[in-house]
GROMACS .gro file of C-alpha atoms in nm:
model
  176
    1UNK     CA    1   0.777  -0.902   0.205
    2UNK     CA    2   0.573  -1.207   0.235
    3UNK     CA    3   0.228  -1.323   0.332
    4UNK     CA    4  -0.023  -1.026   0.108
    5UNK     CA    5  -0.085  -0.870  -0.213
    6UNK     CA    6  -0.116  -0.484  -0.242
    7UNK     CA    7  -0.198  -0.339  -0.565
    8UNK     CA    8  -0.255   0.036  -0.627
    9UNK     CA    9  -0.449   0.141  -0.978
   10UNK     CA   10  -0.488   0.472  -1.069
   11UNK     CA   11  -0.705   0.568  -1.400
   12UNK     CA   12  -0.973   0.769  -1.551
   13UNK     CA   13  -0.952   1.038  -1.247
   14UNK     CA   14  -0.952   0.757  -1.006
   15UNK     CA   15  -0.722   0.583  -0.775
   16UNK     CA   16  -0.804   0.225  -0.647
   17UNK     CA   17  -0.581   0.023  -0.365
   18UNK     CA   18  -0.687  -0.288  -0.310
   19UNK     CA   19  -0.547  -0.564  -0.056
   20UNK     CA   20  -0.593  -0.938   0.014
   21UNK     CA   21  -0.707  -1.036   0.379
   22UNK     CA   22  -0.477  -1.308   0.423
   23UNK     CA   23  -0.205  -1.343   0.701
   24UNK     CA   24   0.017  -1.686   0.720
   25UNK     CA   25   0.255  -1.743   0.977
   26UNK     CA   26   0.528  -1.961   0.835
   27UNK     CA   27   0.346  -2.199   0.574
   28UNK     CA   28   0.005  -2.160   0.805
   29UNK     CA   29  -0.234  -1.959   0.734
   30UNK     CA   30  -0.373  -1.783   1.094
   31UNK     CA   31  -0.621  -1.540   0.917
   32UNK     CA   32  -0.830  -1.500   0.568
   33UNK     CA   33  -0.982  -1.153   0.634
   34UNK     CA   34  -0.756  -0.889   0.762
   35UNK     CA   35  -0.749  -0.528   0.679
   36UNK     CA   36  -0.431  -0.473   0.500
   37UNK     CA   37  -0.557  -0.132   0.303
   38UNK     CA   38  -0.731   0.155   0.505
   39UNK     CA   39  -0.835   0.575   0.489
   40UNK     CA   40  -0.615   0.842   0.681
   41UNK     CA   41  -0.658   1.200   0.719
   42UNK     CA   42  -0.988   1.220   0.751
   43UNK     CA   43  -1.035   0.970   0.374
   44UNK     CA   44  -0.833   1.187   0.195
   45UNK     CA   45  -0.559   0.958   0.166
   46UNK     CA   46  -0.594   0.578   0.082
   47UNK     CA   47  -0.282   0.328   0.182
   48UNK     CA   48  -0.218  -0.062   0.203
   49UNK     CA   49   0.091  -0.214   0.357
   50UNK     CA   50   0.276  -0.541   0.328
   51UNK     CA   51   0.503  -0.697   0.605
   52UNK     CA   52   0.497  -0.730   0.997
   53UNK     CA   53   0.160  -0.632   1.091
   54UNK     CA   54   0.241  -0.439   1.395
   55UNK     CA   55   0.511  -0.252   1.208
   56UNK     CA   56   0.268  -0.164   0.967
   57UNK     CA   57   0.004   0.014   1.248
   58UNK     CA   58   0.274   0.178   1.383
   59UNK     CA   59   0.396   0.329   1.030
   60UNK     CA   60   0.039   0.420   0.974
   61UNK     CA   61   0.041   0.622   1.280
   62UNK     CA   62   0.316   0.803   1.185
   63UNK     CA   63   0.211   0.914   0.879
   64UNK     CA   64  -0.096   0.979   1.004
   65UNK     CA   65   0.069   1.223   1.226
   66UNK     CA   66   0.284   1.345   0.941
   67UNK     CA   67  -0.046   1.386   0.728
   68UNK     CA   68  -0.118   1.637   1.016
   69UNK     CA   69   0.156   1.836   1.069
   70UNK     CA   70   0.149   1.860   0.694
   71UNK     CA   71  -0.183   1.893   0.574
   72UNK     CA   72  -0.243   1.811   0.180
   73UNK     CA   73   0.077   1.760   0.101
   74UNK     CA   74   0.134   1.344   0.122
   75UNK     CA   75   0.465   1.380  -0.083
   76UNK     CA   76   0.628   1.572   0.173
   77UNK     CA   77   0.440   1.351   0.488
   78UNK     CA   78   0.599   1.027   0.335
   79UNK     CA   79   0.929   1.202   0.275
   80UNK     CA   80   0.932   1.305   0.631
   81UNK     CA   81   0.813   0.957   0.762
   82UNK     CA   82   1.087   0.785   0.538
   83UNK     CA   83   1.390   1.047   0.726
   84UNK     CA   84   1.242   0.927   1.040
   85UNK     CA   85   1.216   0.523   0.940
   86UNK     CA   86   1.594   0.558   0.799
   87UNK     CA   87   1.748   0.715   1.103
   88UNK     CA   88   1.549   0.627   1.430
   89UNK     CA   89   1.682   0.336   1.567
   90UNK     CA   90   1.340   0.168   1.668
   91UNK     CA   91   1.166   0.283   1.341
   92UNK     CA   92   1.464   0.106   1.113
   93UNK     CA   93   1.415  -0.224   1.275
   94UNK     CA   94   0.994  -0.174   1.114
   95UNK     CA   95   0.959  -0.471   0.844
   96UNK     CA   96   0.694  -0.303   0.606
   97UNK     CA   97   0.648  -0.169   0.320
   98UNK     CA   98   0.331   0.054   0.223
   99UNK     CA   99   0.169   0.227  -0.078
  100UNK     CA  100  -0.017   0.522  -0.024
  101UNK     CA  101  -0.245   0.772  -0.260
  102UNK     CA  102  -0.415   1.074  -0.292
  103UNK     CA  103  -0.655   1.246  -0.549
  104UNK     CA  104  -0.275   1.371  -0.679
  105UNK     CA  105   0.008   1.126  -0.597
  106UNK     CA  106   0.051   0.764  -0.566
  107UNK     CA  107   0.378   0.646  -0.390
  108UNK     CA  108   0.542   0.333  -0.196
  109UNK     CA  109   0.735   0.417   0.059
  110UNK     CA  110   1.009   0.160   0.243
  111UNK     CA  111   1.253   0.169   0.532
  112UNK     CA  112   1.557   0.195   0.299
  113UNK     CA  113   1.468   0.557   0.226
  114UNK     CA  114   1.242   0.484  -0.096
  115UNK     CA  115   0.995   0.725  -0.166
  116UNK     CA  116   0.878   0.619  -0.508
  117UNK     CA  117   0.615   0.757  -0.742
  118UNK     CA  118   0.491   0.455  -1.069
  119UNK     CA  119   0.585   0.586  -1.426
  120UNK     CA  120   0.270   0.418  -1.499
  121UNK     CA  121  -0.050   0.489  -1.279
  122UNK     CA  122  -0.020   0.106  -1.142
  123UNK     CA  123   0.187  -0.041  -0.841
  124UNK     CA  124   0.203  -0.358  -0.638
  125UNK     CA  125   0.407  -0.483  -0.307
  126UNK     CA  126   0.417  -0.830  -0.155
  127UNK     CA  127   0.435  -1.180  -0.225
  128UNK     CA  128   0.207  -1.176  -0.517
  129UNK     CA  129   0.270  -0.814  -0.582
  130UNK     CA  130   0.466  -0.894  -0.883
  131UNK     CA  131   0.164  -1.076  -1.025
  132UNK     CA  132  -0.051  -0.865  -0.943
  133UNK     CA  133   0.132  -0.584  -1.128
  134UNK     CA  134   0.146  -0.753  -1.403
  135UNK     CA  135  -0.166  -0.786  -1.464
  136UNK     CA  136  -0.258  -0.467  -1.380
  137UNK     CA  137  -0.044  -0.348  -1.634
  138UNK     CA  138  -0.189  -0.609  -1.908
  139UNK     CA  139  -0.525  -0.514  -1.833
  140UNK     CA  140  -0.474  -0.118  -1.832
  141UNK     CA  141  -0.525  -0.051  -2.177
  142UNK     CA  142  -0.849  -0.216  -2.154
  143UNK     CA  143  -1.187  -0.027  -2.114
  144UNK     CA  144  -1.156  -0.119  -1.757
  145UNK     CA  145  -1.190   0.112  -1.506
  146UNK     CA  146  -0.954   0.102  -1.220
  147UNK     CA  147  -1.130  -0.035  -0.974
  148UNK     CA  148  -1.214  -0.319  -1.227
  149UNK     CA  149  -0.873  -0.401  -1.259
  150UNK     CA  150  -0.778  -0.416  -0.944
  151UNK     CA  151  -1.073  -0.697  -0.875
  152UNK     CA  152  -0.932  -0.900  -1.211
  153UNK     CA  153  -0.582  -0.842  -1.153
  154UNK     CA  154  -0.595  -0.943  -0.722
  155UNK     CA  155  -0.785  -1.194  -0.848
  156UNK     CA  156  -0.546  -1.364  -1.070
  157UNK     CA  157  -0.268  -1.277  -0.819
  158UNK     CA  158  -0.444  -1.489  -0.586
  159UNK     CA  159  -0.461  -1.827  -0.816
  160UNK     CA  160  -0.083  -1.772  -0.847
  161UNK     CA  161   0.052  -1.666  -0.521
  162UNK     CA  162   0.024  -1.889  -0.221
  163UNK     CA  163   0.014  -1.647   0.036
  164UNK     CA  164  -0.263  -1.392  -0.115
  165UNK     CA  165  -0.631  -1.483  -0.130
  166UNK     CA  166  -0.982  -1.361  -0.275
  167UNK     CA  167  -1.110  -1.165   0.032
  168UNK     CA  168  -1.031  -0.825  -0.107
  169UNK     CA  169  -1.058  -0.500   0.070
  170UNK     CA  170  -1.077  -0.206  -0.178
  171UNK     CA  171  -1.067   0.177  -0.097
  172UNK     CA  172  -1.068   0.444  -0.393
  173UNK     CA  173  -1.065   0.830  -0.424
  174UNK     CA  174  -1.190   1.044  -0.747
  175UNK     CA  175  -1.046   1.315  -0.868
  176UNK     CA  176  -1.359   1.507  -0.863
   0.00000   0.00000   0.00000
């Protein structure tokens, strides 16, 4: 998926998504501060999507919708949403990707079926998700906190990757 940087942080009893606002059509870039990370079920849940923006809003609504039918249980919702994305025929022509937490679970969660929780408490999608992770990962044995690394690690993402930028959105949930 091109055109943003997701990156998903979860330590110390917190979990952080953050998301770079840029959008670039082709080589052009049309937009430098969209919304690419946002709250669902009431702020319970936290998520950030890379791909087709359309495809993405639509996704959200169905998991939003999925978050209802199954309240407090987000594994389940994205496993649900993911049978529906594999085998409805307008859903499986949806070019996203998306990363989604609670106080619990982290997970990403894309049309080929993948529901997919991090070994480590850190995960990226997009273009400059792989830099982004990497960093992440660098910087998580630091006395960072995750929202911290997030910042440092989108940050550096951005100097790499031409199609993320600096204007960060950032949503986190504590434990508490």
């Amino acid at each position: 998926m091109h055109a943003t940087t997701i990156l998903m942080v979860r330590k110390g009893g917190c979990v952080v998504v953050g998301g770079d606002g840029q959008v670039s059509l082709g080589q052009t870039i049309v937009k430098g501060n969209a919304r690419k990370v946002r709250r669902l079920a009431k702020g319970a849940v936290i998520g950030g999507f890379a791909g087709a923006t359309a495809d993405a809003f639509t996704l959200f609504e169905r998991l939003e919708a999925k978050l209802e039918q199954y309240p407090g249980q987000l594994t389940r919702a994205c496993v649900e949403l993911t049978k529906d994305w594999r085998t409805d025929r307008y859903l499986r022509r949806l070019e996203a990707m998306m990363v989604v937490a609670d106080k619990e679970v982290s997970l990403l969660l894309s049309g080929s079926g993948d529901v997919l929780e991090p070994e480590s408490g850190v995960m990226a999608i997009g273009s400059g998700g792989n830099y982004a992770l990497a960093a992440a990962r660098a910087l998580e044995d630091t006395d960072l906190d995750a929202e911290a690394i997030v910042r440092k690690a989108m940050a550096i993402a951005a100097e790499i990757c031409v199609y993320t930028n600096g204007n960060l959105v950032i949503e986190a949930l504590d434990q508490g």
